[in-house]
XYZ file of C-alpha atoms in Angstrom:
507
model
C 0.000 0.000 0.000
C 2.913 2.359 0.774
C 4.456 1.764 -2.682
C 1.053 2.210 -4.366
C 0.517 5.473 -2.473
C 3.948 6.759 -3.519
C 3.229 5.926 -7.175
C -0.159 7.653 -6.926
C 1.417 10.767 -5.439
C 4.086 10.812 -8.165
C 1.453 10.555 -10.886
C -0.545 13.309 -9.253
C 2.491 15.603 -9.151
C 3.264 14.824 -12.815
C -0.315 15.639 -13.822
C -0.172 18.857 -11.781
C 3.014 19.982 -13.501
C 2.165 19.044 -17.087
C -1.617 19.144 -17.335
C -2.387 21.932 -14.841
C -6.048 20.834 -14.938
C -7.942 20.715 -11.682
C -11.391 19.591 -10.731
C -13.752 22.046 -9.032
C -12.957 20.616 -5.608
C -9.218 21.065 -6.133
C -8.368 17.403 -6.930
C -6.239 16.670 -9.985
C -8.211 15.071 -12.793
C -7.286 11.597 -14.019
C -5.664 10.836 -17.368
C -8.712 9.062 -18.798
C -10.629 12.247 -19.691
C -13.669 11.827 -21.871
C -13.682 13.331 -25.409
C -16.119 16.018 -24.193
C -13.755 17.039 -21.403
C -10.811 17.175 -23.810
C -12.889 19.374 -26.133
C -13.658 21.701 -23.231
C -9.943 21.901 -22.427
C -9.141 22.809 -26.033
C -11.896 25.411 -26.132
C -10.641 26.956 -22.910
C -7.115 27.039 -24.321
C -8.419 28.652 -27.497
C -10.363 31.245 -25.491
C -7.255 32.048 -23.475
C -5.257 32.575 -26.662
C -8.009 34.805 -28.067
C -8.074 36.770 -24.832
C -4.302 37.193 -24.980
C -4.592 38.491 -28.517
C -7.041 41.128 -27.325
C -10.461 42.451 -28.314
C -11.197 43.632 -31.817
C -14.484 45.504 -32.051
C -17.853 45.000 -30.382
C -18.667 48.003 -28.242
C -15.390 49.429 -29.476
C -17.101 50.564 -32.689
C -19.499 52.655 -30.591
C -16.468 54.225 -28.952
C -15.035 54.922 -32.410
C -18.186 56.938 -33.163
C -17.787 58.803 -29.859
C -14.149 59.481 -30.709
C -15.233 60.635 -34.191
C -17.491 63.319 -32.713
C -15.219 64.381 -29.855
C -12.124 64.628 -32.092
C -13.972 66.934 -34.465
C -14.889 69.189 -31.544
C -11.319 69.239 -30.228
C -8.752 69.173 -33.023
C -11.176 69.961 -35.820
C -12.189 73.106 -33.971
C -8.583 73.863 -33.035
C -7.495 73.605 -36.670
C -10.173 76.058 -37.758
C -9.244 78.804 -35.317
C -7.168 80.412 -38.069
C -10.394 82.147 -39.150
C -10.357 84.055 -35.846
C -6.638 84.828 -36.177
C -7.191 87.664 -38.661
C -10.203 88.967 -36.712
C -8.230 89.135 -33.460
C -5.369 91.026 -35.126
C -7.789 93.631 -36.461
C -9.838 93.964 -33.250
C -7.061 94.016 -30.638
C -4.475 95.663 -32.949
C -1.725 93.331 -31.754
C 1.140 91.585 -33.557
C 0.855 88.158 -35.147
C 3.141 86.731 -32.475
C 0.910 87.970 -29.645
C -2.228 86.576 -31.274
C -0.470 83.257 -31.946
C -0.113 82.698 -28.207
C -3.896 82.129 -27.980
C -3.888 78.980 -30.092
C -0.506 77.783 -28.845
C -1.630 78.163 -25.209
C -4.713 76.054 -25.912
C -2.655 73.379 -27.658
C -0.015 73.364 -24.920
C -2.666 73.173 -22.184
C -4.344 70.263 -23.958
C -1.058 68.375 -24.019
C 0.191 69.522 -20.611
C -2.897 68.306 -18.726
C -3.065 64.961 -20.531
C -1.023 63.115 -17.851
C -3.469 64.372 -15.239
C -6.339 63.024 -17.328
C -4.539 59.681 -17.715
C -3.900 59.462 -13.963
C -7.536 60.269 -13.182
C -8.675 57.593 -15.625
C -6.349 54.994 -14.076
C -7.494 55.945 -10.577
C -11.204 56.491 -11.192
C -13.358 56.402 -14.336
C -12.651 57.550 -17.934
C -16.344 58.310 -18.443
C -16.440 61.018 -15.763
C -13.112 62.472 -16.934
C -14.246 62.867 -20.564
C -17.617 64.335 -19.598
C -15.915 66.872 -17.319
C -13.516 67.770 -20.102
C -16.369 68.408 -22.503
C -17.983 70.776 -20.034
C -14.733 72.699 -19.514
C -14.127 72.978 -23.257
C -17.551 74.547 -23.777
C -17.154 76.785 -20.736
C -13.839 78.200 -21.931
C -15.153 79.148 -25.374
C -18.294 80.663 -23.867
C -16.248 82.838 -21.524
C -13.919 83.764 -24.400
C -16.826 85.391 -26.212
C -16.889 88.045 -23.458
C -13.153 88.800 -23.530
C -11.991 92.402 -23.608
C -8.229 91.824 -23.880
C -5.759 89.163 -24.977
C -5.134 87.995 -21.419
C -8.773 86.965 -21.175
C -8.411 84.910 -24.361
C -5.220 83.298 -23.033
C -7.066 82.184 -19.894
C -10.357 81.119 -21.487
C -9.585 79.718 -24.948
C -6.079 78.807 -23.838
C -6.113 77.424 -20.312
C -9.750 76.472 -19.580
C -10.672 75.051 -22.987
C -7.193 73.518 -23.343
C -7.623 71.791 -19.992
C -10.949 70.396 -21.164
C -9.486 69.230 -24.480
C -6.706 67.428 -22.603
C -9.236 65.557 -20.455
C -11.071 64.426 -23.601
C -8.364 63.443 -26.057
C -6.124 61.058 -24.095
C -8.901 58.935 -22.471
C -10.823 58.607 -25.742
C -7.777 57.505 -27.756
C -6.558 55.072 -25.084
C -10.058 53.592 -24.668
C -10.414 52.961 -28.406
C -6.929 51.413 -28.630
C -7.749 49.085 -25.736
C -10.780 47.737 -27.638
C -8.915 46.830 -30.836
C -5.910 44.709 -31.764
C -5.745 43.694 -35.435
C -7.773 46.672 -36.664
C -6.385 49.243 -34.248
C -4.916 51.554 -36.903
C -8.125 51.434 -38.934
C -10.214 52.252 -35.854
C -7.962 55.194 -35.025
C -8.057 56.323 -38.652
C -11.848 56.303 -38.692
C -12.036 58.094 -35.342
C -9.521 60.738 -36.401
C -11.077 61.184 -39.849
C -13.578 63.566 -38.287
C -10.734 66.050 -37.813
C -10.341 66.386 -41.566
C -14.088 66.377 -42.118
C -14.628 69.091 -39.526
C -11.721 71.098 -40.935
C -13.425 70.940 -44.324
C -16.772 72.041 -42.878
C -15.711 74.350 -40.052
C -13.591 76.839 -42.009
C -16.408 78.127 -44.270
C -18.874 77.774 -41.394
C -16.734 79.811 -39.001
C -16.197 82.455 -41.676
C -19.977 82.680 -42.103
C -20.527 82.869 -38.331
C -17.958 85.645 -37.977
C -19.548 87.663 -40.765
C -23.058 87.132 -39.352
C -22.547 87.355 -35.571
C -19.001 88.820 -35.304
C -16.279 86.881 -33.513
C -17.996 87.113 -30.101
C -21.199 85.498 -31.299
C -19.245 82.873 -33.223
C -17.280 81.854 -30.104
C -20.515 81.671 -28.087
C -21.980 79.254 -30.641
C -18.788 77.172 -30.596
C -19.023 76.951 -26.810
C -22.490 75.434 -27.048
C -21.317 73.111 -29.836
C -18.439 71.826 -27.687
C -20.880 70.649 -24.999
C -21.751 67.744 -27.316
C -18.575 66.098 -26.056
C -20.385 65.340 -22.777
C -22.745 62.677 -24.229
C -19.783 61.211 -26.142
C -18.028 60.598 -22.836
C -21.195 58.997 -21.444
C -20.797 56.180 -23.997
C -17.641 54.929 -22.266
C -18.510 51.953 -20.117
C -17.396 52.344 -16.493
C -14.573 50.031 -15.493
C -14.648 47.780 -12.491
C -12.244 49.029 -9.880
C -10.511 46.960 -7.246
C -11.556 47.331 -3.632
C -10.090 50.241 -1.752
C -6.932 49.236 0.115
C -6.871 49.073 3.863
C -5.944 52.270 5.697
C -2.363 52.608 6.846
C -1.781 53.805 10.374
C 1.500 55.612 9.776
C 1.044 58.997 8.089
C 4.577 58.960 6.684
C 4.124 55.545 5.141
C 0.747 56.605 3.765
C 2.448 59.528 1.999
C 5.064 57.165 0.578
C 2.296 54.853 -0.575
C 0.465 57.752 -2.196
C 3.583 58.922 -4.038
C 4.280 55.432 -5.333
C 0.670 55.054 -6.384
C 0.726 58.380 -8.266
C 3.951 57.392 -9.995
C 2.293 54.126 -10.993
C -0.763 55.907 -12.379
C 1.432 58.329 -14.349
C 3.681 55.498 -15.609
C 6.805 57.489 -14.721
C 8.955 54.390 -15.156
C 8.609 54.897 -18.916
C 10.974 57.859 -18.655
C 13.830 55.394 -18.061
C 13.175 53.356 -21.215
C 15.138 54.339 -24.325
C 12.575 53.264 -26.984
C 9.848 55.376 -25.389
C 12.142 58.383 -24.981
C 13.256 58.160 -28.614
C 9.689 57.905 -29.838
C 8.624 60.822 -27.635
C 11.485 63.008 -28.877
C 10.574 62.304 -32.503
C 6.894 63.125 -31.952
C 7.821 66.267 -30.023
C 10.023 67.550 -32.833
C 7.465 67.216 -35.586
C 4.779 68.555 -33.256
C 6.592 71.925 -33.386
C 5.711 72.419 -37.035
C 2.674 70.198 -37.528
C 0.015 72.751 -36.519
C 1.597 75.817 -38.152
C -0.331 75.528 -41.474
C -3.643 75.185 -39.654
C -3.120 78.493 -37.865
C -1.266 80.520 -40.521
C -2.178 79.127 -43.941
C -5.382 81.193 -44.102
C -3.494 84.368 -43.179
C -0.761 83.537 -45.704
C -3.322 82.969 -48.471
C -4.958 86.321 -47.765
C -1.571 88.047 -47.660
C -0.633 86.827 -51.157
C -3.859 88.255 -52.569
C -6.582 85.608 -52.387
C -10.055 86.445 -51.080
C -11.363 85.472 -47.651
C -13.432 82.563 -48.943
C -10.636 81.396 -51.246
C -8.271 81.337 -48.265
C -10.819 79.463 -46.149
C -11.399 76.956 -48.953
C -7.673 76.152 -49.093
C -7.912 74.829 -45.536
C -11.176 73.073 -46.356
C -9.507 71.274 -49.256
C -6.630 70.217 -46.990
C -9.195 68.960 -44.495
C -10.979 66.920 -47.159
C -7.777 65.186 -48.264
C -6.935 64.730 -44.575
C -10.009 62.504 -44.232
C -8.900 60.304 -47.111
C -5.359 60.135 -45.767
C -6.442 58.939 -42.333
C -8.688 56.170 -43.640
C -6.288 54.976 -46.344
C -3.338 55.016 -43.952
C -5.211 53.094 -41.258
C -6.472 50.497 -43.724
C -3.088 50.052 -45.405
C -1.136 49.755 -42.155
C -3.509 47.039 -40.905
C -2.621 44.943 -43.966
C 0.787 44.457 -42.289
C 2.742 44.689 -45.543
C 5.054 47.190 -43.852
C 5.851 47.985 -40.247
C 3.753 50.771 -38.785
C 6.821 52.706 -37.626
C 8.173 52.688 -41.193
C 4.899 54.111 -42.507
C 4.991 56.764 -39.781
C 8.412 57.993 -40.878
C 7.315 57.995 -44.542
C 4.214 60.116 -43.963
C 6.078 62.437 -41.587
C 8.801 63.133 -44.136
C 6.325 63.786 -46.934
C 4.242 66.094 -44.740
C 7.366 68.103 -43.878
C 8.288 68.490 -47.536
C 4.816 69.669 -48.525
C 4.719 72.195 -45.653
C 7.905 73.712 -47.049
C 6.344 73.822 -50.521
C 3.173 75.647 -49.404
C 4.613 79.196 -49.615
C 6.650 78.351 -52.731
C 3.523 77.264 -54.611
C 1.802 80.596 -53.963
C 4.748 82.853 -54.839
C 3.653 82.915 -58.493
C 0.108 83.841 -57.479
C -1.278 80.535 -58.773
C -4.286 79.462 -56.737
C -4.262 76.058 -58.442
C -0.688 75.317 -57.364
C -1.473 76.300 -53.790
C -4.563 74.087 -53.831
C -2.644 71.058 -55.134
C 0.091 71.342 -52.500
C -2.560 71.853 -49.815
C -4.303 68.649 -50.903
C -1.048 66.679 -50.787
C -0.138 68.145 -47.410
C -3.579 67.366 -46.014
C -3.356 63.741 -47.175
C 0.085 63.169 -45.610
C -0.711 64.988 -42.366
C -3.855 62.898 -41.982
C -2.019 59.687 -42.854
C 0.622 60.157 -40.171
C -1.944 60.790 -37.407
C -3.532 57.377 -38.029
C -0.274 55.578 -37.256
C 1.528 57.869 -34.809
C -0.475 56.574 -31.837
C -0.792 53.033 -33.224
C 2.987 52.677 -32.741
C 2.731 53.416 -29.022
C 1.268 50.062 -27.816
C 4.009 48.270 -29.754
C 6.639 50.177 -27.780
C 5.184 50.157 -24.243
C 2.474 47.471 -24.335
C -1.296 47.888 -24.214
C -1.418 47.970 -20.394
C 0.648 51.158 -20.196
C -0.905 52.953 -23.167
C -3.023 55.349 -21.101
C -0.112 56.610 -18.994
C 2.310 56.585 -21.929
C -0.046 58.704 -24.004
C -0.473 61.176 -21.160
C 3.276 61.534 -20.649
C 3.763 61.948 -24.401
C 1.251 64.780 -24.475
C 2.941 66.439 -21.495
C 6.407 66.337 -23.031
C 5.290 67.592 -26.426
C 3.266 70.413 -24.866
C 6.410 72.544 -24.908
C 6.682 71.984 -28.647
C 3.049 72.951 -29.164
C 3.624 76.076 -27.106
C 6.671 76.999 -29.186
C 5.596 76.218 -32.743
C 2.915 78.777 -33.567
C 4.492 81.777 -31.754
C 7.803 80.990 -33.459
C 5.998 81.062 -36.788
C 4.352 84.367 -35.888
C 7.705 85.808 -34.769
C 9.332 84.865 -38.091
C 6.457 86.524 -39.933
C 6.861 89.733 -37.920
C 10.612 89.772 -38.650
C 10.490 88.888 -42.362
C 7.104 90.363 -43.264
C 5.779 87.123 -44.816
C 5.183 83.479 -43.924
C 7.848 81.866 -46.152
C 10.400 81.412 -43.358
C 7.624 80.255 -41.008
C 6.634 77.334 -43.238
C 10.238 76.452 -44.063
C 11.169 76.153 -40.396
C 7.970 74.239 -39.600
C 8.650 71.678 -42.324
C 12.247 71.220 -41.189
C 11.066 70.216 -37.708
C 8.996 67.395 -39.211
C 12.016 66.167 -41.161
C 14.107 66.268 -37.999
C 11.478 64.239 -36.155
C 11.495 61.700 -38.982
C 15.275 61.272 -38.650
C 14.912 60.822 -34.890
C 12.449 57.963 -35.422
C 15.072 56.070 -37.432
C 17.165 55.715 -34.239
C 14.550 53.490 -32.568
C 15.892 50.040 -31.612
C 15.482 47.534 -34.453
C 14.067 50.239 -36.714
C 15.558 48.678 -39.839
C 14.231 45.216 -38.990
C 11.358 43.871 -41.100
C 9.434 42.565 -38.076
C 8.153 44.290 -34.954
C 9.843 43.333 -31.679
C 7.502 41.828 -29.071
C 5.915 44.510 -26.855
C 7.039 44.532 -23.227
C 4.763 42.846 -20.741
C 3.885 44.305 -17.376
C 1.829 43.238 -14.441
C -1.579 44.791 -14.172
C -2.159 47.850 -12.021
C -4.353 45.948 -9.565
C -1.599 43.368 -8.983
C 0.878 46.148 -8.289
C -1.540 47.705 -5.805
C -1.995 44.397 -4.005
C 1.763 43.949 -3.681
C 2.118 47.522 -2.443
C -0.663 47.102 0.126
C 0.881 43.825 1.341
C 4.246 45.523 1.812
C 2.667 48.370 3.781
C 0.716 45.962 5.973
C 3.920 44.055 6.733
C 5.697 47.318 7.592
C 2.968 48.262 10.085
C 2.403 44.816 11.572
C 4.014 43.483 14.745
C 6.943 41.020 14.625
C 4.614 38.144 15.494
C 2.285 39.140 12.667
C 5.235 39.302 10.243
C 6.291 35.804 11.319
C 2.758 34.550 10.732
C 2.674 36.208 7.288
C 5.993 34.653 6.259
C 4.831 31.224 7.396
C 1.547 31.586 5.488
C 3.445 32.561 2.330
C 5.896 29.648 2.623
C 5.305 27.247 -0.299
C 6.049 24.321 1.964
C 3.068 25.220 4.146
C 0.657 25.889 1.286
C -2.055 23.370 0.463
C -4.509 22.746 -2.318
C -7.957 24.330 -1.917
């Protein structure tokens, strides 16, 4: 009986190690499984592999629609503010550089507050964050309609609306990316395509609103329009949160726990990883010049002699080709014929070249040449936005996408703050926008060259994304450490004994 028991125990240990299949009561199942049981095992294995691969649609398509609407009311509106640029110069009688700080402050605020939005989403609920951001965006534009000086516009359109835009953009993009795997670039392309569509529609619409209601009435209407972001945020399903950790008696240790928890929410460990820093530097560089045409192309077109509606239609045409570029780029990148990072560098380089050609095409006074270059620029600028964020999960992993996107927006906020005022300064010095567009395009080319220094950039296959433990697991480990720090020596001894594998038993 002793030998039989030893053999039985050995078989049980072998089954535990190699089959890892347990009955509901905790006993190891026998080898002679029925065909139905083996089918269930295979189906469970298949479901685990599908789960590891990630979701690819479902409610995610509803979130794509929400992102479609919210993106048009954030970046589509931001791109069309060039209509107000000329009106502000005439009303406040200020320089182009001073007026440029309005749009650059809003862009910088949107990017600067993105880490805060990411941390709030990791700690609480993305739905509440996006809805609050939509309210702030509408509030800022509404208050801007009552401004009497540039400082008021800096605070309202710049800080308040920019804060709201930052709380909308990062959670919406990260939520959509988390719901797609194979068709992630296509989903982002469809969601971002509203930026080009709204650019096409908003420029003539804003020009009409300014002529009908003046710039104050137009901003008041835009404030009410921005409140539509609130129901878009309501479409985000609330996430299940882990139970609140036990309170820590020591105030000092509670502060240390809070700091570590904040660092975890912000994903500050990414700042020590070279691939993420290289990617962030490249995006920051081409972010300096990316938005310059959207703020100054209308003013440049009017300066070279085209009418107000002709100048507005140039941006509308660029917005129309932007839509096509986003969809085509997202669809083509999902075919996996080329690596996404290679497509990103291609579209970035082409966009930089066409930005530099924008003033050259209008030097002869040819409206057709300016329109053609604007169409090509719009296509390339839209194409790169479909893939620029699709590269991020491949570098940091899907679990850290929310925090990585927030940190990226924070770092590139300085570039957004610099780009448009630098363009306005060059215009004030030279008297035209030629140097402004040349410098803006060169920043995109510099960002493209920076991307080529990513590890394994010239490889034909993507490296596997890094894996990381979930946030809840990290919190549990942190809480266990704090409990051990505050427990008595006898409690610590009991905890060590309970965690000893030799003392553990099957359920």
